[in-house]
Amino acid sequence: MKAYIIRRLLYMVLTLFGASVLIFGLYALTPGDFVDNNPKLTDERKAELKQMYGLDKPVVERYFVWLGNAVRGDFGYSLQYQQPVTSLLSQYIWNSFLIASASTLFTWLIAIVIGVISATRQYSFFDSAVTIGAFAAMSFPSFFAGLLIIKFFAVDLGWFPPGGMITTGSNATGLAYVWEVIDHMFLPVLVLTMLGVGSLTRYFRTNMLEIIRQDFIRTARAKGLKEKTVVYKHALRNALLPAITLLGFELPALFGGAIITEKIFNWPGVGQLYMQAFSLRDYPLLMGFTMFLAILTVVSNLLADLLYGVADPRVRLK
Amino acid sequence: MSSIVTETAGLAGTRTGARRSSLWRDTFAKLKKNKVAMCGLVFLVIMFLFCFIGPFFSPYASGKVNTVMINKPPSMAHWLGTDNLGRDILTRLMQAGRISLTVGLAAMLLSVFIGSVLGVVAGYYRGVVDQIVMRFADILMTIPGLPLLFIIGAILSEWKVPTDYRIYIVMLMLSLIGWPELARLVRSQILSLREREFMQATESLGLRDHRKLFFHLLPNTIPILIVVATLRVGGAILSESVLSYLGLGVVPPTPTWGNMIDAANTLIDFQKRPWLWIPPGFAIFATVISINLLGDGLRDALDPKMKR
Amino acid sequence: MREALVEVKQLKKYYPITGGIFGRTIGHVKAVDDVSFAIRKGEAFGLVGESGSGKSTTGRTILRLTDKTAGEVKYKGVDLHAVSKQELRRLRPSMQFIFQDPYSSLNPRLRVGDAIGEALMDHGLADKSEIRERVQEVLSLCGLAPYHIDRFPHEFSGGQRQRIGIARSIILQPEFIVADEPVSALDVSIQAQIINLFSDLQEKKELTYLFISHDLSVVEHLCTRIGVMYLGSLVEIAPRDELFARPLHPYTRALLSAVPIPDPRLKRERIVLRGDIPSPANPPKGCKFHTRCPLATDRCKEEVPVLRLADSDHQVACHLV
Amino acid sequence: MTNALLTIDHLQTHFFTPSGVVKAVNDISLRVREGETVCIVGESGCGKSVTAMSVLGLVAEPQGKVVGGDIRFDGVDLLQLSPLEKQQLRGNDIAMIFQEPMSSLNPVLTIGEQIMEPLWEHLLLSKKEARAKAIELISLVGIPRPEEIMNAYPHQLSGGMLQRIMIAIAISCNPRLLIADEPTTALDVTIQAQILDLLREIKETYNTAILLITHDLGVVAEMADYVVVMYAGKVIEEGPVLELFSNPRHPYTRGLLQAKPVIGQRKKRLNSIPGQVPNLIGLADSCYFHDRCESCMSVCRLKQPELKQIDDGHRVACWLYEEESGLA
């Protein structure tokens, strides 16, 4: 077990190193930066700023400086906000985490319930409806789904606020504040859930269908167990196990995927921050966030694999 | 593939054309029974006709600016209304579809090509080549697709790539982020096929390497490639639309479904002129769902045991 | 005594078990652990054993379908594991392998005619024009119809597929065939057809067989000399009649008595072995069979018995014989 | 003679596939008496397993369905039972073990949990009682260190051990009938001998009736009191074991007995049955064996023979014996 974790950690560091080269390389390729893009600055001032931010040094040197700082947890200063990238990210990350975790929760709950029911009633009307519905959910461009929902629920019906996290100018506190946030969360979470639920439902349905045909399910039935026990204890447990590793992909993908949704709903999360940083070419922030995603991906993959190793007796690590 | 057919045909001598493709005929027969998948297929054909032939029947195909007819809601003359330059939305939808479908198809072809070549090389030769290819794939896969696309898209904007070329570059970008997953898939297929007894039989028969590769290994990965490739087109169309919507992909005046929805970024168009941005959104949705349904049908027909 | 066609000397095949931070080898599954025997020209040598006995790995290693760990395999005096790839390829047609699973041993996307004929073409053993004819010939030899040539494997039953697999080997005019459990996936009535096909072919083509099976009755029917394997080692080798009349190793005796006989009147004294077959990753010390042997002594726990001649042409590895 | 415990009459189980209706079990009848071992023997696809699954109501729906006949267990018509009643019967009065012990146990639950489940469900034991009983059952089937085994997972045990565990689960509620579907096919010969011994022991100790399904005539000869031979979904011959083996009547039964190589009875050539088992879709009214039969007559191609009594307790479905029983 220990050896396995160490091996994985070593490998993880290597992968992250590769990713950092890739990320830095991509940004270094880009002509123009925060300083160049600001027409108000004089040439002298530009040169001064460039020296200050180290933008005048060769690429390789800049990379190692950046990497050296990054390893110490310092991703530099956001040029736009004049704040350390890490503190900026940690400020906004919780807002993102709020809608990401809420939608993950709903996605999994809905996907498990619907997936199991449709697998136990394969070829029924319900099953066909679920199948088509799942494909529909997978086929919406995320931004279009967001736009449609805002247009319909916020603009036309006026049931929910069209964006933001709190009503502009509101100074609600306590429960009223919580309620206001929930009100604003509703639509973005709905969109994220809708976008994610399709493929996960398909996953659970396929998995359950496969498991229900296995010999040990026949044994469970032959033992005279209740159908509920057979489906929810014997089959579902087996279907859930491999899904643990999915979680490892889901989480980072959700942060990546929520970028669009956050932008559309004007939700003050890292995605929104990221999109703004884009238009202003705030490279330290962009690189910091991209690196954060890469770290999140690698770490959550490792955690998911370890969790799976603990949960599944067949691969239980020694 | 063609060399296989000719060589085997030569080997077996008198063979009727009808028998030749019986495995594919079986597949198609199975697919035909799947009503949902057939609906998808039929719709896709209609969509293609609509986009590629439709403009020839439209009186507004020239796309001339018409200052009198700006932002008009749907009417008898303009079924889906007109845009801020007075162009017919329906016609633009067709022209945009050409680009979106082409980008989707081309990106798929390119990523399938790169992915399968690298996957085959990695899986067949293993060792160092395998390590290099797969580690590189791993690194690319650590960054979620969208942010990676945004970065590359932003670079493009900075390089001031002429708008005419951007569509090719978008294709390249999409295949660049698409290939690692395909390479992994093909590699794992090759690795598991190698363990099958018929591959050991080729060793026992003393067949040459190229024969093992092109007659035994590759033909057996084609079914799964077809399915994944089909689904890929849908994914590429979706990604392209996001990029173009954000102005990081194909940019006007070249129309795509994605950048048509860009109209929604103006508050007044978004709230009051839904005919500007809802039709392209539904065109994307309908195309992608058809592709997904067809792909799922193909999966069932080609290999029912295959999992996603 | 006829000359040996194949000589196996101290053959070992270990599969590494990896672990640790850098995936070091921390142990071995000793699938084949020091096996020596010879197969004489024209005979059918049977290799029997239960799962984990390494009989199948022995067969594969003999034909160099997997690489050996140690030892040598001489085919007509040539060490198969020492020759170059080109030389090996040149030798391939004369020694063929027949697989157990008739479903996975045929490429699903290749027509029967192509599957059987391609090796002829690839080795340049026949003109393109005559291949089809040769394929049809060999199809009828193996009990299939010439019109089957254009069909795909999935159109056939298990028994017919096994015939296709046999035809694929036979067309190369081999001298030596390793057949790995070729009938164990088949039903009794079909099994008999395939066993008969094996005997017919041997008669017509003067073949030498290495016939691997877990089924003693099949081996008794087809083979003239038999080796019994247990956990990677050969425990007994003897001519058929000798082995069945006078089994010397306690394992062979137990194996023989465990096979159910389809005769309800027959009441036999049966030796039921205790316990399970140990894992080849962690075989018992001394005689590998001592954990289940009803006669085991202290010596068996310590000392590995060597295969030695107990009688003319009857070898056994047991301290008690 | 003891009473019939299980009576199957004219059972028909069909599978509705895209290429047609597969009549997997096509009008078969058989009975199992208390304490008796009945063997159903036949080759793959003859419907022997489907028969067993039909008894327990485990045929995979909606493709498979019992479409006719009835199954009575101790006088109760099983096909008329509600799902709840069926569930209470399974594992309790009728238990079953399967061919593949490796895949027949849930990989993510402990052995102990899986043995205790039916004890909770049917015998309503408390956790503690169930645990004690489970440990007792494990040692009963001859596995040492039962406490350790309780906490083990299936992948940690060998095939033979797992089959013993399956047997422990099956006998946990003292069933009156044990259905064993190819219980030793996946096991090695020396392990097979152990399992067959165990089954015999259980039968003698508890007077459990056994319906044993197998393709191996050797196993039949060792275990059976009464034998039923199936071919293509039909019973073609049945009789007490001694009678059937010493005096097989149906050409298929004879063929099977001669096709199997037997240790110590070597022949120059095995008598094989030519051809293949027919496709079960769209069979015409004929003897299903006619195209492989060496004594095929014209009537065999036109009409299906019925199962007729020819001797005391020996029944055969073959036109060769129709005259003997007094019919033309």
Tab-separated table of N, CA, C and O in Angstrom, chain C residues 49-135:
chain	number	residue	atom	x	y	z
C	49	GLY	N	-2.969	-32.915	-16.334
C	49	GLY	CA	-2.797	-32.221	-15.068
C	49	GLY	C	-4.014	-31.353	-14.831
C	49	GLY	O	-4.821	-31.135	-15.730
C	50	GLU	N	-4.113	-30.877	-13.587
C	50	GLU	CA	-5.254	-30.045	-13.252
C	50	GLU	C	-4.885	-28.588	-13.473
C	50	GLU	O	-3.787	-28.286	-13.910
C	51	SER	N	-5.815	-27.680	-13.097
C	51	SER	CA	-5.500	-26.275	-13.318
C	51	SER	C	-4.300	-25.877	-12.464
C	51	SER	O	-4.132	-26.349	-11.352
C	52	GLY	N	-3.458	-25.023	-13.026
C	52	GLY	CA	-2.267	-24.595	-12.309
C	52	GLY	C	-1.108	-25.567	-12.417
C	52	GLY	O	-0.061	-25.356	-11.817
C	53	SER	N	-1.281	-26.632	-13.194
C	53	SER	CA	-0.199	-27.609	-13.279
C	53	SER	C	0.872	-27.162	-14.264
C	53	SER	O	1.965	-27.710	-14.291
C	54	GLY	N	0.551	-26.156	-15.084
C	54	GLY	CA	1.540	-25.637	-16.026
C	54	GLY	C	1.601	-26.398	-17.331
C	54	GLY	O	2.488	-26.171	-18.135
C	55	LYS	N	0.630	-27.274	-17.571
C	55	LYS	CA	0.691	-28.078	-18.798
C	55	LYS	C	0.535	-27.213	-20.041
C	55	LYS	O	1.238	-27.397	-21.035
C	56	SER	N	-0.363	-26.233	-19.943
C	56	SER	CA	-0.604	-25.377	-21.087
C	56	SER	C	0.596	-24.464	-21.354
C	56	SER	O	1.014	-24.302	-22.500
C	57	THR	N	1.162	-23.918	-20.290
C	57	THR	CA	2.345	-23.062	-20.440
C	57	THR	C	3.499	-23.871	-21.026
C	57	THR	O	4.256	-23.377	-21.862
C	58	THR	N	3.619	-25.125	-20.599
C	58	THR	CA	4.664	-25.976	-21.167
C	58	THR	C	4.497	-26.060	-22.680
C	58	THR	O	5.453	-25.862	-23.435
C	59	GLY	N	3.270	-26.311	-23.119
C	59	GLY	CA	2.997	-26.423	-24.557
C	59	GLY	C	3.369	-25.143	-25.291
C	59	GLY	O	4.003	-25.168	-26.345
C	60	ARG	N	2.961	-24.013	-24.728
C	60	ARG	CA	3.241	-22.746	-25.384
C	60	ARG	C	4.726	-22.424	-25.408
C	60	ARG	O	5.241	-21.859	-26.373
C	61	THR	N	5.407	-22.759	-24.320
C	61	THR	CA	6.836	-22.453	-24.269
C	61	THR	C	7.603	-23.361	-25.221
C	61	THR	O	8.588	-22.946	-25.821
C	62	ILE	N	7.149	-24.596	-25.380
C	62	ILE	CA	7.832	-25.496	-26.299
C	62	ILE	C	7.822	-24.911	-27.709
C	62	ILE	O	8.834	-24.929	-28.403
C	63	LEU	N	6.686	-24.348	-28.121
C	63	LEU	CA	6.626	-23.774	-29.462
C	63	LEU	C	7.113	-22.329	-29.498
C	63	LEU	O	6.964	-21.651	-30.498
C	64	ARG	N	7.634	-21.843	-28.405
C	64	ARG	CA	8.096	-20.465	-28.272
C	64	ARG	C	6.997	-19.464	-28.625
C	64	ARG	O	7.218	-18.493	-29.328
C	65	LEU	N	5.811	-19.755	-28.151
C	65	LEU	CA	4.762	-18.740	-28.238
C	65	LEU	C	4.926	-17.768	-27.079
C	65	LEU	O	4.421	-16.655	-27.116
C	66	THR	N	5.602	-18.233	-26.018
C	66	THR	CA	6.087	-17.307	-25.000
C	66	THR	C	7.552	-17.637	-24.792
C	66	THR	O	7.998	-18.743	-25.102
C	67	ASP	N	8.292	-16.693	-24.272
C	67	ASP	CA	9.715	-16.933	-24.059
C	67	ASP	C	9.924	-17.773	-22.812
C	67	ASP	O	9.165	-17.680	-21.853
C	68	LYS	N	10.982	-18.581	-22.836
C	68	LYS	CA	11.300	-19.403	-21.670
C	68	LYS	C	12.000	-18.554	-20.607
C	68	LYS	O	12.467	-17.453	-20.902
C	69	THR	N	12.085	-19.102	-19.406
C	69	THR	CA	12.916	-18.464	-18.388
C	69	THR	C	14.287	-19.135	-18.355
C	69	THR	O	15.299	-18.478	-18.237
C	70	ALA	N	14.265	-20.457	-18.463
C	70	ALA	CA	15.526	-21.191	-18.515
C	70	ALA	C	15.299	-22.535	-19.188
C	70	ALA	O	14.154	-22.944	-19.406
C	71	GLY	N	16.396	-23.206	-19.514
C	71	GLY	CA	16.292	-24.521	-20.132
C	71	GLY	C	16.327	-24.422	-21.636
C	71	GLY	O	16.582	-23.357	-22.194
C	72	GLU	N	16.095	-25.569	-22.299
C	72	GLU	CA	16.080	-25.507	-23.764
C	72	GLU	C	15.053	-26.459	-24.360
C	72	GLU	O	14.640	-27.432	-23.724
C	73	VAL	N	14.633	-26.123	-25.571
C	73	VAL	CA	13.705	-26.963	-26.307
C	73	VAL	C	14.350	-27.237	-27.645
C	73	VAL	O	14.607	-26.311	-28.416
C	74	LYS	N	14.653	-28.509	-27.897
C	74	LYS	CA	15.264	-28.838	-29.177
C	74	LYS	C	14.227	-29.486	-30.073
C	74	LYS	O	13.598	-30.480	-29.703
C	75	TYR	N	14.068	-28.871	-31.238
C	75	TYR	CA	13.169	-29.446	-32.233
C	75	TYR	C	14.037	-29.898	-33.394
C	75	TYR	O	14.720	-29.082	-34.006
C	76	LYS	N	14.075	-31.169	-33.645
C	76	LYS	CA	14.964	-31.760	-34.649
C	76	LYS	C	16.400	-31.285	-34.424
C	76	LYS	O	17.093	-30.899	-35.361
C	77	GLY	N	16.768	-31.207	-33.166
C	77	GLY	CA	18.136	-30.824	-32.850
C	77	GLY	C	18.401	-29.332	-32.812
C	77	GLY	O	19.473	-28.897	-32.433
C	78	VAL	N	17.397	-28.512	-33.204
C	78	VAL	CA	17.600	-27.061	-33.206
C	78	VAL	C	16.997	-26.481	-31.932
C	78	VAL	O	15.851	-26.780	-31.599
C	79	ASP	N	17.762	-25.646	-31.230
C	79	ASP	CA	17.225	-25.033	-30.022
C	79	ASP	C	16.303	-23.878	-30.421
C	79	ASP	O	16.745	-22.823	-30.873
C	80	LEU	N	15.003	-24.084	-30.244
C	80	LEU	CA	14.010	-23.122	-30.723
C	80	LEU	C	14.130	-21.766	-30.047
C	80	LEU	O	13.772	-20.747	-30.623
C	81	HIS	N	14.600	-21.767	-28.814
C	81	HIS	CA	14.686	-20.495	-28.105
C	81	HIS	C	15.979	-19.754	-28.396
C	81	HIS	O	16.222	-18.686	-27.870
C	82	ALA	N	16.852	-20.361	-29.214
C	82	ALA	CA	18.110	-19.708	-29.518
C	82	ALA	C	18.135	-19.176	-30.944
C	82	ALA	O	18.934	-18.315	-31.270
C	83	VAL	N	17.237	-19.665	-31.813
C	83	VAL	CA	17.309	-19.252	-33.221
C	83	VAL	C	16.770	-17.825	-33.398
C	83	VAL	O	16.057	-17.292	-32.548
C	84	SER	N	17.112	-17.220	-34.516
C	84	SER	CA	16.658	-15.868	-34.820
C	84	SER	C	15.168	-15.881	-35.183
C	84	SER	O	14.593	-16.926	-35.472
C	85	LYS	N	14.576	-14.691	-35.175
C	85	LYS	CA	13.158	-14.573	-35.522
C	85	LYS	C	12.883	-15.105	-36.928
C	85	LYS	O	11.868	-15.752	-37.169
C	86	GLN	N	13.793	-14.807	-37.860
C	86	GLN	CA	13.597	-15.245	-39.242
C	86	GLN	C	13.629	-16.767	-39.326
C	86	GLN	O	12.794	-17.377	-39.998
C	87	GLU	N	14.594	-17.329	-38.621
C	87	GLU	CA	14.733	-18.778	-38.642
C	87	GLU	C	13.492	-19.415	-38.015
C	87	GLU	O	12.959	-20.398	-38.510
C	88	LEU	N	13.028	-18.812	-36.934
C	88	LEU	CA	11.848	-19.334	-36.254
C	88	LEU	C	10.656	-19.308	-37.193
C	88	LEU	O	9.890	-20.258	-37.304
C	89	ARG	N	10.512	-18.190	-37.906
C	89	ARG	CA	9.397	-18.050	-38.833
C	89	ARG	C	9.468	-19.129	-39.923
C	89	ARG	O	8.459	-19.696	-40.324
C	90	ARG	N	10.672	-19.443	-40.337
C	90	ARG	CA	10.834	-20.476	-41.357
C	90	ARG	C	10.427	-21.845	-40.821
C	90	ARG	O	9.892	-22.671	-41.540
C	91	LEU	N	10.645	-22.044	-39.510
C	91	LEU	CA	10.311	-23.340	-38.912
C	91	LEU	C	8.830	-23.455	-38.564
C	91	LEU	O	8.300	-24.549	-38.421
C	92	ARG	N	8.169	-22.305	-38.373
C	92	ARG	CA	6.781	-22.299	-37.901
C	92	ARG	C	5.851	-23.282	-38.605
C	92	ARG	O	5.135	-24.022	-37.935
C	93	PRO	N	5.817	-23.298	-39.951
C	93	PRO	CA	4.837	-24.174	-40.598
C	93	PRO	C	4.947	-25.635	-40.170
C	93	PRO	O	3.949	-26.340	-40.131
C	94	SER	N	6.140	-26.071	-39.819
C	94	SER	CA	6.280	-27.498	-39.530
C	94	SER	C	5.865	-27.852	-38.106
C	94	SER	O	5.773	-29.012	-37.753
C	95	MET	N	5.639	-26.832	-37.270
C	95	MET	CA	5.161	-27.135	-35.917
C	95	MET	C	3.995	-26.207	-35.612
C	95	MET	O	4.107	-24.995	-35.668
C	96	GLN	N	2.878	-26.773	-35.323
C	96	GLN	CA	1.654	-25.984	-35.202
C	96	GLN	C	1.003	-26.138	-33.837
C	96	GLN	O	1.215	-27.118	-33.133
C	97	PHE	N	0.181	-25.137	-33.514
C	97	PHE	CA	-0.484	-25.114	-32.211
C	97	PHE	C	-1.994	-25.094	-32.441
C	97	PHE	O	-2.483	-24.363	-33.295
C	98	ILE	N	-2.712	-25.894	-31.704
C	98	ILE	CA	-4.177	-25.872	-31.800
C	98	ILE	C	-4.726	-25.455	-30.448
C	98	ILE	O	-4.330	-25.978	-29.406
C	99	PHE	N	-5.644	-24.473	-30.494
C	99	PHE	CA	-6.049	-23.813	-29.256
C	99	PHE	C	-7.288	-24.443	-28.631
C	99	PHE	O	-8.055	-25.138	-29.290
C	100	GLN	N	-7.475	-24.098	-27.366
C	100	GLN	CA	-8.587	-24.667	-26.613
C	100	GLN	C	-9.935	-24.061	-27.017
C	100	GLN	O	-10.891	-24.761	-27.261
C	101	ASP	N	-9.959	-22.729	-27.078
C	101	ASP	CA	-11.244	-22.057	-27.208
C	101	ASP	C	-11.579	-21.816	-28.682
C	101	ASP	O	-10.979	-20.965	-29.323
C	102	PRO	N	-12.520	-22.584	-29.210
C	102	PRO	CA	-12.814	-22.435	-30.630
C	102	PRO	C	-13.431	-21.071	-30.947
C	102	PRO	O	-13.531	-20.699	-32.096
C	103	TYR	N	-13.843	-20.336	-29.909
C	103	TYR	CA	-14.457	-19.045	-30.185
C	103	TYR	C	-13.420	-17.938	-30.277
C	103	TYR	O	-13.517	-17.080	-31.138
C	104	SER	N	-12.439	-17.951	-29.404
C	104	SER	CA	-11.495	-16.836	-29.465
C	104	SER	C	-10.288	-17.154	-30.327
C	104	SER	O	-9.472	-16.290	-30.580
C	105	SER	N	-10.170	-18.391	-30.820
C	105	SER	CA	-8.969	-18.701	-31.589
C	105	SER	C	-9.120	-18.378	-33.073
C	105	SER	O	-8.184	-18.536	-33.832
C	106	LEU	N	-10.313	-17.937	-33.477
C	106	LEU	CA	-10.479	-17.527	-34.873
C	106	LEU	C	-10.778	-16.033	-34.927
C	106	LEU	O	-11.620	-15.534	-34.183
C	107	ASN	N	-10.107	-15.347	-35.799
C	107	ASN	CA	-10.343	-13.922	-35.988
C	107	ASN	C	-11.757	-13.727	-36.542
C	107	ASN	O	-12.068	-14.205	-37.629
C	108	PRO	N	-12.614	-13.017	-35.778
C	108	PRO	CA	-14.015	-12.912	-36.192
C	108	PRO	C	-14.196	-12.173	-37.516
C	108	PRO	O	-15.241	-12.282	-38.142
C	109	ARG	N	-13.211	-11.416	-37.946
C	109	ARG	CA	-13.387	-10.614	-39.143
C	109	ARG	C	-12.702	-11.221	-40.367
C	109	ARG	O	-12.510	-10.554	-41.378
C	110	LEU	N	-12.313	-12.464	-40.257
C	110	LEU	CA	-11.635	-13.102	-41.375
C	110	LEU	C	-12.472	-14.285	-41.846
C	110	LEU	O	-12.919	-15.094	-41.045
C	111	ARG	N	-12.681	-14.380	-43.163
C	111	ARG	CA	-13.413	-15.517	-43.690
C	111	ARG	C	-12.613	-16.797	-43.478
C	111	ARG	O	-11.376	-16.774	-43.435
C	112	VAL	N	-13.362	-17.903	-43.386
C	112	VAL	CA	-12.729	-19.198	-43.157
C	112	VAL	C	-11.627	-19.458	-44.182
C	112	VAL	O	-10.517	-19.859	-43.834
C	113	GLY	N	-11.919	-19.176	-45.446
C	113	GLY	CA	-10.932	-19.426	-46.495
C	113	GLY	C	-9.662	-18.632	-46.270
C	113	GLY	O	-8.552	-19.140	-46.430
C	114	ASP	N	-9.832	-17.379	-45.871
C	114	ASP	CA	-8.668	-16.538	-45.629
C	114	ASP	C	-7.912	-16.984	-44.391
C	114	ASP	O	-6.687	-16.999	-44.368
C	115	ALA	N	-8.671	-17.350	-43.361
C	115	ALA	CA	-8.032	-17.774	-42.112
C	115	ALA	C	-7.158	-18.999	-42.363
C	115	ALA	O	-6.054	-19.100	-41.834
C	116	ILE	N	-7.669	-19.910	-43.175
C	116	ILE	CA	-6.915	-21.139	-43.419
C	116	ILE	C	-5.801	-20.906	-44.429
C	116	ILE	O	-4.695	-21.424	-44.286
C	117	GLY	N	-6.088	-20.098	-45.432
C	117	GLY	CA	-5.132	-19.971	-46.530
C	117	GLY	C	-4.050	-18.933	-46.342
C	117	GLY	O	-3.029	-18.969	-47.016
C	118	GLU	N	-4.265	-17.985	-45.431
C	118	GLU	CA	-3.347	-16.838	-45.396
C	118	GLU	C	-1.912	-17.226	-45.071
C	118	GLU	O	-0.981	-16.617	-45.591
C	119	ALA	N	-1.744	-18.241	-44.210
C	119	ALA	CA	-0.385	-18.598	-43.837
C	119	ALA	C	0.361	-19.188	-45.033
C	119	ALA	O	1.548	-18.929	-45.222
C	120	LEU	N	-0.351	-19.956	-45.857
C	120	LEU	CA	0.267	-20.495	-47.071
C	120	LEU	C	0.805	-19.366	-47.915
C	120	LEU	O	1.929	-19.402	-48.415
C	121	MET	N	-0.045	-18.329	-48.062
C	121	MET	CA	0.334	-17.204	-48.877
C	121	MET	C	1.499	-16.441	-48.242
C	121	MET	O	2.462	-16.095	-48.916
C	122	ASP	N	1.364	-16.214	-46.927
C	122	ASP	CA	2.363	-15.411	-46.239
C	122	ASP	C	3.742	-16.076	-46.271
C	122	ASP	O	4.762	-15.410	-46.317
C	123	HIS	N	3.734	-17.398	-46.244
C	123	HIS	CA	5.014	-18.106	-46.278
C	123	HIS	C	5.446	-18.412	-47.701
C	123	HIS	O	6.473	-19.035	-47.910
C	124	GLY	N	4.599	-18.025	-48.652
C	124	GLY	CA	4.927	-18.313	-50.045
C	124	GLY	C	4.999	-19.799	-50.335
C	124	GLY	O	5.806	-20.258	-51.124
C	125	LEU	N	4.129	-20.564	-49.667
C	125	LEU	CA	4.179	-22.022	-49.845
C	125	LEU	C	3.310	-22.492	-50.996
C	125	LEU	O	3.321	-23.660	-51.350
C	126	ALA	N	2.517	-21.580	-51.555
C	126	ALA	CA	1.672	-21.997	-52.660
C	126	ALA	C	1.376	-20.785	-53.521
C	126	ALA	O	1.404	-19.657	-53.058
C	127	ASP	N	1.078	-21.032	-54.786
C	127	ASP	CA	0.667	-19.952	-55.678
C	127	ASP	C	-0.709	-19.484	-55.275
C	127	ASP	O	-1.519	-20.261	-54.793
C	128	LYS	N	-0.955	-18.225	-55.535
C	128	LYS	CA	-2.270	-17.684	-55.219
C	128	LYS	C	-3.370	-18.508	-55.875
C	128	LYS	O	-4.412	-18.742	-55.311
C	129	SER	N	-3.099	-18.959	-57.102
C	129	SER	CA	-4.142	-19.647	-57.860
C	129	SER	C	-4.509	-20.989	-57.228
C	129	SER	O	-5.637	-21.435	-57.301
C	130	GLU	N	-3.539	-21.625	-56.591
C	130	GLU	CA	-3.860	-22.951	-56.058
C	130	GLU	C	-4.336	-22.920	-54.611
C	130	GLU	O	-4.783	-23.939	-54.093
C	131	ILE	N	-4.251	-21.750	-53.985
C	131	ILE	CA	-4.583	-21.702	-52.568
C	131	ILE	C	-6.032	-22.121	-52.316
C	131	ILE	O	-6.321	-22.939	-51.448
C	132	ARG	N	-6.930	-21.567	-53.106
C	132	ARG	CA	-8.338	-21.856	-52.868
C	132	ARG	C	-8.610	-23.362	-52.935
C	132	ARG	O	-9.331	-23.926	-52.121
C	133	GLU	N	-7.976	-23.971	-53.896
C	133	GLU	CA	-8.151	-25.415	-54.057
C	133	GLU	C	-7.592	-26.173	-52.835
C	133	GLU	O	-8.228	-27.077	-52.311
C	134	ARG	N	-6.409	-25.736	-52.422
C	134	ARG	CA	-5.784	-26.381	-51.261
C	134	ARG	C	-6.668	-26.219	-50.019
C	134	ARG	O	-6.806	-27.144	-49.212
C	135	VAL	N	-7.260	-25.021	-49.867
C	135	VAL	CA	-8.115	-24.777	-48.709
C	135	VAL	C	-9.316	-25.711	-48.749
C	135	VAL	O	-9.683	-26.330	-47.747
